[in-house]
Amino acid sequence: MYSPTDLTDTWHSALTRAVRDVDTLFDRLHLPIEHKEPARRACELFPLMVTESYLARMIAGDWNDPLLRQVLPVGAEFLTQPGFTSDAVDDAAAHRAPGLLQKYTGRVLLIATGACAIHCRYCFRRSYPYGEGTRKLDDWEPALVEIEKDESIQEVILSGGDPLMLTDERLGAMLARLEKIEHLQRIRLHSRLPIVLPNRMTSGLIELLTASRLTPILVVHANHPQEIADDCANVLQKIVRSGVPTLNQSVLLRGVNDSADVLTELSERLVNLGVMPYYLHQLDHVTGTAHFEVDDTTAIAIVSQLRERLPGYAVPQLVRELPGELSKHPLLPQR
Ligand SMILES: *Cc1c(COP(=O)(O)O)cnc(C)c1O
Ligand code: SF4
């Protein structure tokens, strides 16, 4: 039986035990069986995947559980909606080399792997043409050469999928290669694994980051305060205390976190651990996710309430990704 405090468990074995079938999910959480068939069908659009650690933070029998909502395949994913497409953020236009995207000055995004430990139903990834296979270091060479040639690049963002799905060995090799590029100053990781697979954050991994010549910055992804509990809360505190600056980004999701109360509590739990709220993203318009959409007027009203309730540093910036802009587009003026 899974126990969040079982330190002998490795993250690899935790990944192999992730729940990938609808029957197990419905049995474990005592969900109403009439929703099973639509869930099975929606798995054909994007397979179900959820780690035991994340599942353990859900409340059995609660059909509206905010963590369940993020991973449960539903019939609404078959609905089409004008404006929702498969390349909603126009990644094709930002492509500089295989796996290398640049939209903004001074920083590039490297797709380290297409794999994730959890499948979030609202994700752009559901329609992105990733191969799941692990890449060899050589496969990144054209991207690394491109970074090497461009002295205006100070920061490399490892993204995906989830870059922490790579083994420490691979990450170490990648980091060593990046450290040799003299104009690089920072390495940023965008990862949901500290939230959904906390035992991925081994001491070895943290040492890899803190020992680097490059300044590490970790951006995690949690959407609801119920995620910031148990093994996840412990590991966030461990990372922060190791000295790695740690930020959180969330996606505003109808039925999950579209309330000032929920987002206030999320920010409080994060800052109490030393994790700073960074972005609150408006949903990318990806096919099959329209049921998660929160309109801009509601979004702005929610964040305005956060500003009245929280210290300035605890209020995330409400942004939308718009093609062709020089930064993420803020929906509210900075205070
Ligand atoms: C979001 C994003 C970044 C990071 O933007 P910041 O504002 O620096 O967090 C960088 N590159 C791409 C392509 C992005 O989509
Ligand atoms: S890329 Fe992030 S948001 Fe998308 S499925 Fe993977 S973990 Fe979830």
mmCIF file of N, CA, C and O in Angstrom, residues 141-208:
data_model
loop_
_atom_site.group_PDB
_atom_site.id
_atom_site.type_symbol
_atom_site.label_atom_id
_atom_site.label_comp_id
_atom_site.label_asym_id
_atom_site.label_seq_id
_atom_site.Cartn_x
_atom_site.Cartn_y
_atom_site.Cartn_z
ATOM 1 N N GLU A 141 22.030 18.542 -29.904
ATOM 2 C CA GLU A 141 23.207 19.284 -30.342
ATOM 3 C C GLU A 141 22.861 20.482 -31.255
ATOM 4 O O GLU A 141 23.366 21.578 -31.018
ATOM 5 N N PRO A 142 21.976 20.335 -32.247
ATOM 6 C CA PRO A 142 21.639 21.516 -33.074
ATOM 7 C C PRO A 142 21.084 22.663 -32.224
ATOM 8 O O PRO A 142 21.433 23.826 -32.452
ATOM 9 N N ALA A 143 20.267 22.352 -31.224
ATOM 10 C CA ALA A 143 19.718 23.396 -30.343
ATOM 11 C C ALA A 143 20.838 24.038 -29.515
ATOM 12 O O ALA A 143 20.896 25.260 -29.362
ATOM 13 N N LEU A 144 21.759 23.204 -29.025
ATOM 14 C CA LEU A 144 22.849 23.724 -28.196
ATOM 15 C C LEU A 144 23.795 24.603 -29.014
ATOM 16 O O LEU A 144 24.270 25.640 -28.531
ATOM 17 N N VAL A 145 24.029 24.206 -30.264
ATOM 18 C CA VAL A 145 24.882 25.010 -31.149
ATOM 19 C C VAL A 145 24.222 26.368 -31.404
ATOM 20 O O VAL A 145 24.882 27.414 -31.399
ATOM 21 N N GLU A 146 22.929 26.357 -31.584
ATOM 22 C CA GLU A 146 22.166 27.588 -31.803
ATOM 23 C C GLU A 146 22.272 28.524 -30.574
ATOM 24 O O GLU A 146 22.462 29.730 -30.717
ATOM 25 N N ILE A 147 22.194 27.953 -29.380
ATOM 26 C CA ILE A 147 22.329 28.740 -28.143
ATOM 27 C C ILE A 147 23.750 29.316 -28.043
ATOM 28 O O ILE A 147 23.961 30.467 -27.685
ATOM 29 N N GLU A 148 24.728 28.467 -28.383
ATOM 30 C CA GLU A 148 26.134 28.855 -28.336
ATOM 31 C C GLU A 148 26.424 30.062 -29.230
ATOM 32 O O GLU A 148 27.190 30.951 -28.878
ATOM 33 N N LYS A 149 25.764 30.092 -30.397
ATOM 34 C CA LYS A 149 26.029 31.153 -31.380
ATOM 35 C C LYS A 149 25.447 32.497 -30.981
ATOM 36 O O LYS A 149 25.802 33.520 -31.545
ATOM 37 N N ASP A 150 24.486 32.484 -30.029
ATOM 38 C CA ASP A 150 23.712 33.701 -29.763
ATOM 39 C C ASP A 150 23.996 34.234 -28.356
ATOM 40 O O ASP A 150 23.440 33.754 -27.367
ATOM 41 N N GLU A 151 24.863 35.237 -28.298
ATOM 42 C CA GLU A 151 25.302 35.744 -26.989
ATOM 43 C C GLU A 151 24.222 36.530 -26.256
ATOM 44 O O GLU A 151 24.401 36.888 -25.093
ATOM 45 N N SER A 152 23.114 36.818 -26.925
ATOM 46 C CA SER A 152 22.042 37.534 -26.230
ATOM 47 C C SER A 152 21.254 36.599 -25.296
ATOM 48 O O SER A 152 20.445 37.051 -24.493
ATOM 49 N N ILE A 153 21.507 35.288 -25.400
ATOM 50 C CA ILE A 153 20.766 34.337 -24.557
ATOM 51 C C ILE A 153 21.475 34.151 -23.212
ATOM 52 O O ILE A 153 22.620 33.726 -23.157
ATOM 53 N N GLN A 154 20.795 34.501 -22.125
ATOM 54 C CA GLN A 154 21.361 34.360 -20.778
ATOM 55 C C GLN A 154 20.784 33.182 -20.022
ATOM 56 O O GLN A 154 21.366 32.692 -19.070
ATOM 57 N N GLU A 155 19.593 32.784 -20.428
ATOM 58 C CA GLU A 155 18.865 31.799 -19.629
ATOM 59 C C GLU A 155 18.285 30.717 -20.527
ATOM 60 O O GLU A 155 17.660 31.015 -21.546
ATOM 61 N N VAL A 156 18.478 29.457 -20.113
ATOM 62 C CA VAL A 156 17.841 28.334 -20.793
ATOM 63 C C VAL A 156 16.760 27.773 -19.872
ATOM 64 O O VAL A 156 17.012 27.530 -18.691
ATOM 65 N N ILE A 157 15.580 27.635 -20.421
ATOM 66 C CA ILE A 157 14.466 27.061 -19.669
ATOM 67 C C ILE A 157 14.270 25.630 -20.149
ATOM 68 O O ILE A 157 13.992 25.401 -21.324
ATOM 69 N N LEU A 158 14.463 24.672 -19.245
ATOM 70 C CA LEU A 158 14.168 23.287 -19.608
ATOM 71 C C LEU A 158 12.685 23.057 -19.367
ATOM 72 O O LEU A 158 12.175 23.282 -18.268
ATOM 73 N N SER A 159 12.007 22.641 -20.431
ATOM 74 C CA SER A 159 10.560 22.467 -20.346
ATOM 75 C C SER A 159 10.193 21.152 -21.011
ATOM 76 O O SER A 159 11.048 20.296 -21.229
ATOM 77 N N GLY A 160 8.937 20.981 -21.359
ATOM 78 C CA GLY A 160 8.535 19.720 -21.990
ATOM 79 C C GLY A 160 7.095 19.815 -22.431
ATOM 80 O O GLY A 160 6.681 20.885 -22.878
ATOM 81 N N GLY A 161 6.396 18.778 -22.154
ATOM 82 C CA GLY A 161 6.552 17.684 -21.203
ATOM 83 C C GLY A 161 7.144 18.168 -19.887
ATOM 84 O O GLY A 161 6.936 19.289 -19.492
ATOM 85 N N ASP A 162 7.821 17.270 -19.208
ATOM 86 C CA ASP A 162 8.408 17.611 -17.910
ATOM 87 C C ASP A 162 9.890 17.242 -17.881
ATOM 88 O O ASP A 162 10.242 16.063 -17.946
ATOM 89 N N PRO A 163 10.776 18.261 -17.780
ATOM 90 C CA PRO A 163 12.213 17.988 -17.883
ATOM 91 C C PRO A 163 12.733 17.089 -16.761
ATOM 92 O O PRO A 163 13.736 16.407 -16.948
ATOM 93 N N LEU A 164 12.035 17.051 -15.622
ATOM 94 C CA LEU A 164 12.522 16.206 -14.526
ATOM 95 C C LEU A 164 12.150 14.734 -14.722
ATOM 96 O O LEU A 164 12.486 13.891 -13.896
ATOM 97 N N MET A 165 11.502 14.427 -15.856
ATOM 98 C CA MET A 165 11.325 13.022 -16.236
ATOM 99 C C MET A 165 12.656 12.441 -16.725
ATOM 100 O O MET A 165 12.816 11.226 -16.805
ATOM 101 N N LEU A 166 13.604 13.294 -17.072
ATOM 102 C CA LEU A 166 14.941 12.808 -17.427
ATOM 103 C C LEU A 166 15.626 12.293 -16.158
ATOM 104 O O LEU A 166 15.399 12.810 -15.070
ATOM 105 N N THR A 167 16.494 11.301 -16.330
ATOM 106 C CA THR A 167 17.255 10.805 -15.177
ATOM 107 C C THR A 167 18.278 11.864 -14.761
ATOM 108 O O THR A 167 18.637 12.747 -15.545
ATOM 109 N N ASP A 168 18.761 11.739 -13.519
ATOM 110 C CA ASP A 168 19.802 12.653 -13.035
ATOM 111 C C ASP A 168 21.026 12.606 -13.943
ATOM 112 O O ASP A 168 21.689 13.616 -14.172
ATOM 113 N N GLU A 169 21.309 11.418 -14.467
ATOM 114 C CA GLU A 169 22.470 11.251 -15.335
ATOM 115 C C GLU A 169 22.336 12.119 -16.599
ATOM 116 O O GLU A 169 23.259 12.845 -16.978
ATOM 117 N N ARG A 170 21.178 12.054 -17.217
ATOM 118 C CA ARG A 170 20.924 12.844 -18.415
ATOM 119 C C ARG A 170 20.887 14.342 -18.122
ATOM 120 O O ARG A 170 21.422 15.153 -18.870
ATOM 121 N N LEU A 171 20.214 14.681 -17.019
ATOM 122 C CA LEU A 171 20.149 16.093 -16.643
ATOM 123 C C LEU A 171 21.539 16.632 -16.352
ATOM 124 O O LEU A 171 21.889 17.744 -16.743
ATOM 125 N N GLY A 172 22.339 15.808 -15.676
ATOM 126 C CA GLY A 172 23.703 16.204 -15.348
ATOM 127 C C GLY A 172 24.520 16.453 -16.604
ATOM 128 O O GLY A 172 25.265 17.435 -16.699
ATOM 129 N N ALA A 173 24.352 15.560 -17.592
ATOM 130 C CA ALA A 173 25.091 15.705 -18.856
ATOM 131 C C ALA A 173 24.648 16.980 -19.574
ATOM 132 O O ALA A 173 25.473 17.735 -20.104
ATOM 133 N N MET A 174 23.356 17.221 -19.579
ATOM 134 C CA MET A 174 22.810 18.425 -20.220
ATOM 135 C C MET A 174 23.330 19.690 -19.527
ATOM 136 O O MET A 174 23.749 20.655 -20.169
ATOM 137 N N LEU A 175 23.316 19.653 -18.191
ATOM 138 C CA LEU A 175 23.763 20.803 -17.414
ATOM 139 C C LEU A 175 25.257 21.074 -17.669
ATOM 140 O O LEU A 175 25.685 22.214 -17.857
ATOM 141 N N ALA A 176 26.040 20.005 -17.707
ATOM 142 C CA ALA A 176 27.477 20.148 -17.940
ATOM 143 C C ALA A 176 27.726 20.794 -19.307
ATOM 144 O O ALA A 176 28.599 21.652 -19.462
ATOM 145 N N ARG A 177 26.933 20.375 -20.274
ATOM 146 C CA ARG A 177 27.071 20.927 -21.633
ATOM 147 C C ARG A 177 26.682 22.414 -21.647
ATOM 148 O O ARG A 177 27.354 23.238 -22.250
ATOM 149 N N LEU A 178 25.613 22.773 -20.946
ATOM 150 C CA LEU A 178 25.159 24.166 -20.915
ATOM 151 C C LEU A 178 26.147 25.057 -20.152
ATOM 152 O O LEU A 178 26.360 26.210 -20.521
ATOM 153 N N GLU A 179 26.757 24.502 -19.099
ATOM 154 C CA GLU A 179 27.708 25.284 -18.298
ATOM 155 C C GLU A 179 28.899 25.752 -19.124
ATOM 156 O O GLU A 179 29.534 26.756 -18.821
ATOM 157 N N LYS A 180 29.201 25.002 -20.189
ATOM 158 C CA LYS A 180 30.343 25.362 -21.043
ATOM 159 C C LYS A 180 30.038 26.557 -21.942
ATOM 160 O O LYS A 180 30.943 27.116 -22.543
ATOM 161 N N ILE A 181 28.776 26.916 -22.059
ATOM 162 C CA ILE A 181 28.409 28.060 -22.904
ATOM 163 C C ILE A 181 28.537 29.322 -22.059
ATOM 164 O O ILE A 181 27.722 29.567 -21.169
ATOM 165 N N GLU A 182 29.591 30.095 -22.342
ATOM 166 C CA GLU A 182 29.998 31.145 -21.403
ATOM 167 C C GLU A 182 28.955 32.213 -21.145
ATOM 168 O O GLU A 182 28.861 32.741 -20.051
ATOM 169 N N HIS A 183 28.177 32.564 -22.175
ATOM 170 C CA HIS A 183 27.220 33.655 -21.965
ATOM 171 C C HIS A 183 25.975 33.237 -21.186
ATOM 172 O O HIS A 183 25.172 34.086 -20.822
ATOM 173 N N LEU A 184 25.815 31.955 -20.899
ATOM 174 C CA LEU A 184 24.651 31.543 -20.099
ATOM 175 C C LEU A 184 24.879 31.834 -18.618
ATOM 176 O O LEU A 184 25.972 31.621 -18.092
ATOM 177 N N GLN A 185 23.834 32.347 -17.961
ATOM 178 C CA GLN A 185 23.911 32.684 -16.541
ATOM 179 C C GLN A 185 22.960 31.849 -15.688
ATOM 180 O O GLN A 185 23.210 31.626 -14.514
ATOM 181 N N ARG A 186 21.837 31.461 -16.269
ATOM 182 C CA ARG A 186 20.792 30.829 -15.460
ATOM 183 C C ARG A 186 20.218 29.602 -16.162
ATOM 184 O O ARG A 186 20.115 29.560 -17.388
ATOM 185 N N ILE A 187 19.815 28.647 -15.339
ATOM 186 C CA ILE A 187 19.088 27.483 -15.848
ATOM 187 C C ILE A 187 17.752 27.414 -15.104
ATOM 188 O O ILE A 187 17.711 27.415 -13.887
ATOM 189 N N ARG A 188 16.678 27.452 -15.880
ATOM 190 C CA ARG A 188 15.357 27.412 -15.252
ATOM 191 C C ARG A 188 14.701 26.073 -15.588
ATOM 192 O O ARG A 188 14.826 25.584 -16.701
ATOM 193 N N LEU A 189 14.024 25.492 -14.619
ATOM 194 C CA LEU A 189 13.278 24.260 -14.876
ATOM 195 C C LEU A 189 11.797 24.509 -14.664
ATOM 196 O O LEU A 189 11.399 25.002 -13.605
ATOM 197 N N HIS A 190 11.005 24.174 -15.656
ATOM 198 C CA HIS A 190 9.551 24.225 -15.518
ATOM 199 C C HIS A 190 9.070 22.800 -15.295
ATOM 200 O O HIS A 190 9.117 21.982 -16.213
ATOM 201 N N SER A 191 8.632 22.503 -14.069
ATOM 202 C CA SER A 191 8.291 21.107 -13.766
ATOM 203 C C SER A 191 7.093 20.995 -12.842
ATOM 204 O O SER A 191 6.963 21.748 -11.877
ATOM 205 N N ARG A 192 6.253 20.026 -13.114
ATOM 206 C CA ARG A 192 5.137 19.724 -12.220
ATOM 207 C C ARG A 192 5.497 18.562 -11.288
ATOM 208 O O ARG A 192 4.726 18.214 -10.402
ATOM 209 N N LEU A 193 6.673 17.963 -11.471
ATOM 210 C CA LEU A 193 6.992 16.773 -10.666
ATOM 211 C C LEU A 193 7.094 17.037 -9.160
ATOM 212 O O LEU A 193 6.674 16.189 -8.377
ATOM 213 N N PRO A 194 7.606 18.195 -8.704
ATOM 214 C CA PRO A 194 7.600 18.416 -7.257
ATOM 215 C C PRO A 194 6.181 18.355 -6.681
ATOM 216 O O PRO A 194 5.996 18.047 -5.508
ATOM 217 N N ILE A 195 5.181 18.628 -7.505
ATOM 218 C CA ILE A 195 3.790 18.601 -7.054
ATOM 219 C C ILE A 195 3.186 17.197 -7.201
ATOM 220 O O ILE A 195 2.498 16.720 -6.301
ATOM 221 N N VAL A 196 3.430 16.533 -8.314
ATOM 222 C CA VAL A 196 2.716 15.280 -8.578
ATOM 223 C C VAL A 196 3.542 14.023 -8.292
ATOM 224 O O VAL A 196 2.987 12.923 -8.183
ATOM 225 N N LEU A 197 4.857 14.180 -8.205
ATOM 226 C CA LEU A 197 5.736 13.032 -7.910
ATOM 227 C C LEU A 197 6.867 13.548 -7.007
ATOM 228 O O LEU A 197 8.022 13.609 -7.413
ATOM 229 N N PRO A 198 6.509 13.932 -5.768
ATOM 230 C CA PRO A 198 7.486 14.639 -4.921
ATOM 231 C C PRO A 198 8.784 13.861 -4.710
ATOM 232 O O PRO A 198 9.840 14.476 -4.575
ATOM 233 N N ASN A 199 8.720 12.527 -4.701
ATOM 234 C CA ASN A 199 9.970 11.809 -4.431
ATOM 235 C C ASN A 199 10.947 11.861 -5.602
ATOM 236 O O ASN A 199 12.071 11.372 -5.498
ATOM 237 N N ARG A 200 10.548 12.524 -6.713
ATOM 238 C CA ARG A 200 11.523 12.819 -7.774
ATOM 239 C C ARG A 200 12.610 13.781 -7.271
ATOM 240 O O ARG A 200 13.722 13.788 -7.784
ATOM 241 N N MET A 201 12.264 14.620 -6.262
ATOM 242 C CA MET A 201 13.198 15.652 -5.809
ATOM 243 C C MET A 201 14.190 15.060 -4.815
ATOM 244 O O MET A 201 14.185 15.364 -3.624
ATOM 245 N N THR A 202 15.033 14.177 -5.310
ATOM 246 C CA THR A 202 16.015 13.520 -4.457
ATOM 247 C C THR A 202 17.100 14.508 -4.051
ATOM 248 O O THR A 202 17.289 15.546 -4.703
ATOM 249 N N SER A 203 17.811 14.164 -2.983
ATOM 250 C CA SER A 203 18.929 15.011 -2.568
ATOM 251 C C SER A 203 19.947 15.129 -3.689
ATOM 252 O O SER A 203 20.553 16.179 -3.886
ATOM 253 N N GLY A 204 20.129 14.037 -4.435
ATOM 254 C CA GLY A 204 21.067 14.051 -5.556
ATOM 255 C C GLY A 204 20.682 15.086 -6.602
ATOM 256 O O GLY A 204 21.533 15.829 -7.111
ATOM 257 N N LEU A 205 19.412 15.164 -6.908
ATOM 258 C CA LEU A 205 18.947 16.138 -7.897
ATOM 259 C C LEU A 205 19.151 17.563 -7.376
ATOM 260 O O LEU A 205 19.616 18.443 -8.106
ATOM 261 N N ILE A 206 18.804 17.776 -6.121
ATOM 262 C CA ILE A 206 18.953 19.118 -5.559
ATOM 263 C C ILE A 206 20.435 19.534 -5.549
ATOM 264 O O ILE A 206 20.770 20.666 -5.892
ATOM 265 N N GLU A 207 21.301 18.571 -5.245
ATOM 266 C CA GLU A 207 22.743 18.870 -5.289
ATOM 267 C C GLU A 207 23.207 19.210 -6.700
ATOM 268 O O GLU A 207 24.027 20.109 -6.894
ATOM 269 N N LEU A 208 22.683 18.493 -7.665
ATOM 270 C CA LEU A 208 23.026 18.766 -9.071
ATOM 271 C C LEU A 208 22.722 20.236 -9.404
ATOM 272 O O LEU A 208 23.506 20.928 -10.047
#
